[in-house]
CSV table of C-alpha atoms in Angstrom, one decimal:
chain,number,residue,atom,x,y,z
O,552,UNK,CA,7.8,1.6,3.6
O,553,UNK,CA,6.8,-1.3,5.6
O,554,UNK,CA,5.0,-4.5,3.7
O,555,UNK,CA,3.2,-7.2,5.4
O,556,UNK,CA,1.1,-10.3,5.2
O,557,UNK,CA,-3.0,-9.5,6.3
O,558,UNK,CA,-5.8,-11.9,7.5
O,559,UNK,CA,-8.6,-10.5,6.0
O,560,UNK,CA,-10.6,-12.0,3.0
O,561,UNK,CA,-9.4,-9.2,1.3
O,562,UNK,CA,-5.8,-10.0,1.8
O,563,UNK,CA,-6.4,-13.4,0.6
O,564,UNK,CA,-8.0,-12.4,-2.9
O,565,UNK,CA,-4.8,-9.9,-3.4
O,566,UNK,CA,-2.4,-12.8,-2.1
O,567,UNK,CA,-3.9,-14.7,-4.9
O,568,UNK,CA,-4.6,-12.5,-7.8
O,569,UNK,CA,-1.0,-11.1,-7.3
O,570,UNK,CA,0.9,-14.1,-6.4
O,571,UNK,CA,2.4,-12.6,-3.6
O,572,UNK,CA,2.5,-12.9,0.0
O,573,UNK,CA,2.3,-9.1,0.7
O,574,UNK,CA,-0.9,-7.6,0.5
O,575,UNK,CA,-0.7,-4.2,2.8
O,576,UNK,CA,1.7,-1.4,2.5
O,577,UNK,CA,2.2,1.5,4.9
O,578,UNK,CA,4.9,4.0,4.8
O,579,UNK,CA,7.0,4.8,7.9
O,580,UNK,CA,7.8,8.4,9.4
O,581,UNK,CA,8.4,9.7,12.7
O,582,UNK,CA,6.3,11.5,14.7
O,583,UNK,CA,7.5,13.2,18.1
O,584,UNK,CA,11.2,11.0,17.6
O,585,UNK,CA,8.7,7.5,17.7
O,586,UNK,CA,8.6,5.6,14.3
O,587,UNK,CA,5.1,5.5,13.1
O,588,UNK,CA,2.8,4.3,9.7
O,589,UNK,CA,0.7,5.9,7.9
O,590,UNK,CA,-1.5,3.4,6.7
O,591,UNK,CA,-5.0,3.1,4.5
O,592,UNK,CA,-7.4,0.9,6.7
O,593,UNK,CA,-10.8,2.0,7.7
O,594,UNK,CA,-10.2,4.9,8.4
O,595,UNK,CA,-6.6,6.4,7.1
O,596,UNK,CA,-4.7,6.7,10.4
O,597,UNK,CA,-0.8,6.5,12.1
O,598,UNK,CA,-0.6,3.3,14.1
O,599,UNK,CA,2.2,2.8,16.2
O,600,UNK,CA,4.9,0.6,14.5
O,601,UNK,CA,4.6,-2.7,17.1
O,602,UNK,CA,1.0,-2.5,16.6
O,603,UNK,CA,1.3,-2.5,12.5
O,604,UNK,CA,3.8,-5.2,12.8
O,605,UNK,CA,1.5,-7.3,15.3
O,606,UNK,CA,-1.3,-7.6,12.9
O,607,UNK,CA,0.5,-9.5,10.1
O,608,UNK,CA,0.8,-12.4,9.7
O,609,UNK,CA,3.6,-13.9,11.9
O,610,UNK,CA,4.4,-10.7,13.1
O,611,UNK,CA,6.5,-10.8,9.8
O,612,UNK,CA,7.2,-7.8,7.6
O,613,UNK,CA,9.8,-6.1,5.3
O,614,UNK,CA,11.2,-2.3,5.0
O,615,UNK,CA,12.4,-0.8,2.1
O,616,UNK,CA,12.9,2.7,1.2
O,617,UNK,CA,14.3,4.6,-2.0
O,618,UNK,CA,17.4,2.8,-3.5
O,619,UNK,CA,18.7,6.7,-3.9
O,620,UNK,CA,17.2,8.0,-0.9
O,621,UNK,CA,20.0,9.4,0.2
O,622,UNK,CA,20.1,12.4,-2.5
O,623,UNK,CA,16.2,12.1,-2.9
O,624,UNK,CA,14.9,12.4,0.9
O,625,UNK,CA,16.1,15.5,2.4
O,626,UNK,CA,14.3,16.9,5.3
O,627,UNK,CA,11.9,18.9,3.7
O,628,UNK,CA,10.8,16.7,0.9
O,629,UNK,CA,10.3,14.3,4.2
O,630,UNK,CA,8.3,17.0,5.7
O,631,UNK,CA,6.3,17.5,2.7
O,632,UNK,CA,5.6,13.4,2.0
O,633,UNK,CA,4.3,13.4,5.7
O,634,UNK,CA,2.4,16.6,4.9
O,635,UNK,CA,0.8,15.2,2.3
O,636,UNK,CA,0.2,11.9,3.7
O,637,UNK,CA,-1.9,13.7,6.9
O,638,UNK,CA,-4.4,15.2,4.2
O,639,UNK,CA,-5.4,11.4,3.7
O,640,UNK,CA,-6.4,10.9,7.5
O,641,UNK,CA,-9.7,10.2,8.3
O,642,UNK,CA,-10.3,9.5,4.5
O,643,UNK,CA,-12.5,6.2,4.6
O,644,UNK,CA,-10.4,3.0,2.8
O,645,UNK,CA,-11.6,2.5,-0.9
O,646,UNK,CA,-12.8,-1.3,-1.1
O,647,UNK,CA,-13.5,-0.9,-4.6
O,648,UNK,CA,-9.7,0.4,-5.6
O,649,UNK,CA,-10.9,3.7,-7.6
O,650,UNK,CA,-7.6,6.0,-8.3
O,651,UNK,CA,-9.9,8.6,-6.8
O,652,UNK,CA,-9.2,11.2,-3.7
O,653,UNK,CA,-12.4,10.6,-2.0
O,654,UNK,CA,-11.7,7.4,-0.4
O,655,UNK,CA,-8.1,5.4,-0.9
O,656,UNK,CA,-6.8,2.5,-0.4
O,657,UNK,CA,-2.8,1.4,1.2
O,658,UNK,CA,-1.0,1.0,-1.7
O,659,UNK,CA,-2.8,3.5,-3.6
O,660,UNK,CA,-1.7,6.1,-0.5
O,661,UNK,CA,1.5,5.0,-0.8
O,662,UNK,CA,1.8,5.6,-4.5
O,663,UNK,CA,0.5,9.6,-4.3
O,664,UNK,CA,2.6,10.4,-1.6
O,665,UNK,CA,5.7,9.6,-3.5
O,666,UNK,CA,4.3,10.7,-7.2
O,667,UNK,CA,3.0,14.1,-5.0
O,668,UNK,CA,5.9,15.1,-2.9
O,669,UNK,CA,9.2,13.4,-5.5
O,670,UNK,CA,7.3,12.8,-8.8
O,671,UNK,CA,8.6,9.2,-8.4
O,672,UNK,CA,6.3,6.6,-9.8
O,673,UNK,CA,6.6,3.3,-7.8
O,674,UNK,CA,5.3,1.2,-9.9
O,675,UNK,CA,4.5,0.6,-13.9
O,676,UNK,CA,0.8,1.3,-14.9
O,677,UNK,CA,-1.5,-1.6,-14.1
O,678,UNK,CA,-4.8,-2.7,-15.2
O,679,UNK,CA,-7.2,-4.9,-12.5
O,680,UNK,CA,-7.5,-7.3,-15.7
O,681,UNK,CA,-3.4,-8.0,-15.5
O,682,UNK,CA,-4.2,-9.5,-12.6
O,683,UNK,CA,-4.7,-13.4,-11.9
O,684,UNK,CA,-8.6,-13.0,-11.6
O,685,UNK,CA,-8.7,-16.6,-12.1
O,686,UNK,CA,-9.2,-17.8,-8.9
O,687,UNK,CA,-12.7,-19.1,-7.0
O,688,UNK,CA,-12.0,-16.8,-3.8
O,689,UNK,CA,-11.0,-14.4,-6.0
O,690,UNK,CA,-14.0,-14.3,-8.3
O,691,UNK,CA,-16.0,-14.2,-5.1
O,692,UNK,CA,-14.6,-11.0,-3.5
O,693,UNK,CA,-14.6,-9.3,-7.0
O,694,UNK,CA,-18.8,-10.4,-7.3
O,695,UNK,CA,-19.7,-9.3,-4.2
O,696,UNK,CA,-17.8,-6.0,-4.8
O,697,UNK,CA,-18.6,-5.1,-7.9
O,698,UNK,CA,-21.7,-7.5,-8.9
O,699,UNK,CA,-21.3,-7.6,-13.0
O,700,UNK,CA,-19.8,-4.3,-13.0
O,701,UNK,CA,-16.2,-5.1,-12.7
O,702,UNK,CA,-13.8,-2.2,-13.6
O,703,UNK,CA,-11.4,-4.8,-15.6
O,704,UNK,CA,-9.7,-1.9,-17.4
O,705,UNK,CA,-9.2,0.5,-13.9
O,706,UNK,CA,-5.6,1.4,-12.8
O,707,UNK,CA,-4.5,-0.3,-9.5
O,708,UNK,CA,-1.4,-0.7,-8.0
O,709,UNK,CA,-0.9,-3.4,-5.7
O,710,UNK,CA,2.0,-3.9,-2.6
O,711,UNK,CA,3.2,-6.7,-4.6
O,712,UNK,CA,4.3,-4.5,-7.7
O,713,UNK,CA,5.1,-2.2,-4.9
O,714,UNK,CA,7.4,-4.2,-3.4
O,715,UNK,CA,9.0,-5.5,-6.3
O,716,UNK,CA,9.7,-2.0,-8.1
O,717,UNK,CA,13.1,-1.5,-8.9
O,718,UNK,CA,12.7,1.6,-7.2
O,719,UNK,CA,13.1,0.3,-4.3
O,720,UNK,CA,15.6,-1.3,-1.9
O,721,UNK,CA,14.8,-3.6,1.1
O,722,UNK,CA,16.9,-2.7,4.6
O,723,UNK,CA,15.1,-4.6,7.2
O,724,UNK,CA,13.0,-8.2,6.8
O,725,UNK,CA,11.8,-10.0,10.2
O,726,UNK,CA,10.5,-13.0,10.8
């Protein structure tokens, strides 16, 4: 899994509400022997590595992978995460963060993949009220989202309780 810092509007609300730096998540296979993410943007796609890594902030990111992966990722339950993971491209990104199949979102992708093809669970159950919502921009992305219809009590899981689950193990940091 690669983690990363975003731009975006977006990425500044979930920098915020999560008090973290990371705010997008893809996960890393190869693809014809050339490394690869799978990412959730608009729509689902796999964008070559340099050009994942170029569109974070500083050009900075993180890797980390299972902290067991070495009895948990055999070949073929590699196979099958990546199998899985192309039945999500071309799905449109979910703005509004519903634990739904009809559009996802990065961290959400992330999440299924490994609950789908290892039954692992990445990260503890989280509601979008555990969240610091606290926050002006914050507030602001949530209105123009949701209007008064905020889905306080929805489960979300963000890359920053991603990247924080004891789960896993960081190999790589740049920049």
């Amino acid at each position: 899994m690669i983690f990363q810092e975003t731009f975006s509007e977006q990425g500044k609300a979930i920098k915020i509400a999560t008090r973290s730096r990371y705010t997008h998540v893809g996960i890393i296979f190869k693809y014809k022997e050339k490394l690869k993410v799978l990412e959730a943007v608009e729509p689902v796609k796999i964008t070559e590595i340099d050009t994942f890594i170029s569109k974070g902030k500083n050009k900075h990111f993180v890797i980390k992978r299972l902290a067991n992966s070495d009895m948990l990722l055999t070949e073929e339950k590699i196979r099958l995460m990546k199998s899985i993971g192309n039945q999500y491209i071309g799905k449109h990104y979910d703005i509004y963060f519903n634990w739904s199949d009809e559009k996802i979102y990065c961290t959400e992708l992330a999440w299924k993949i490994f609950k789908q093809a290892l039954n692992i669970e990445l990260t503890e159950e989280k509601r979008l009220k555990d969240f610091d919502l606290s926050n002006p921009a914050v507030k602001y992305l949530m209105k123009k989202r949701y209007g008064k219809n905020i889905p306080f009590n929805d489960f979300v899981v963000s890359p920053a309780d991603m990247f924080s689950s004891k789960k896993l193990k960081t190999i790589m940091e740049l920049n």
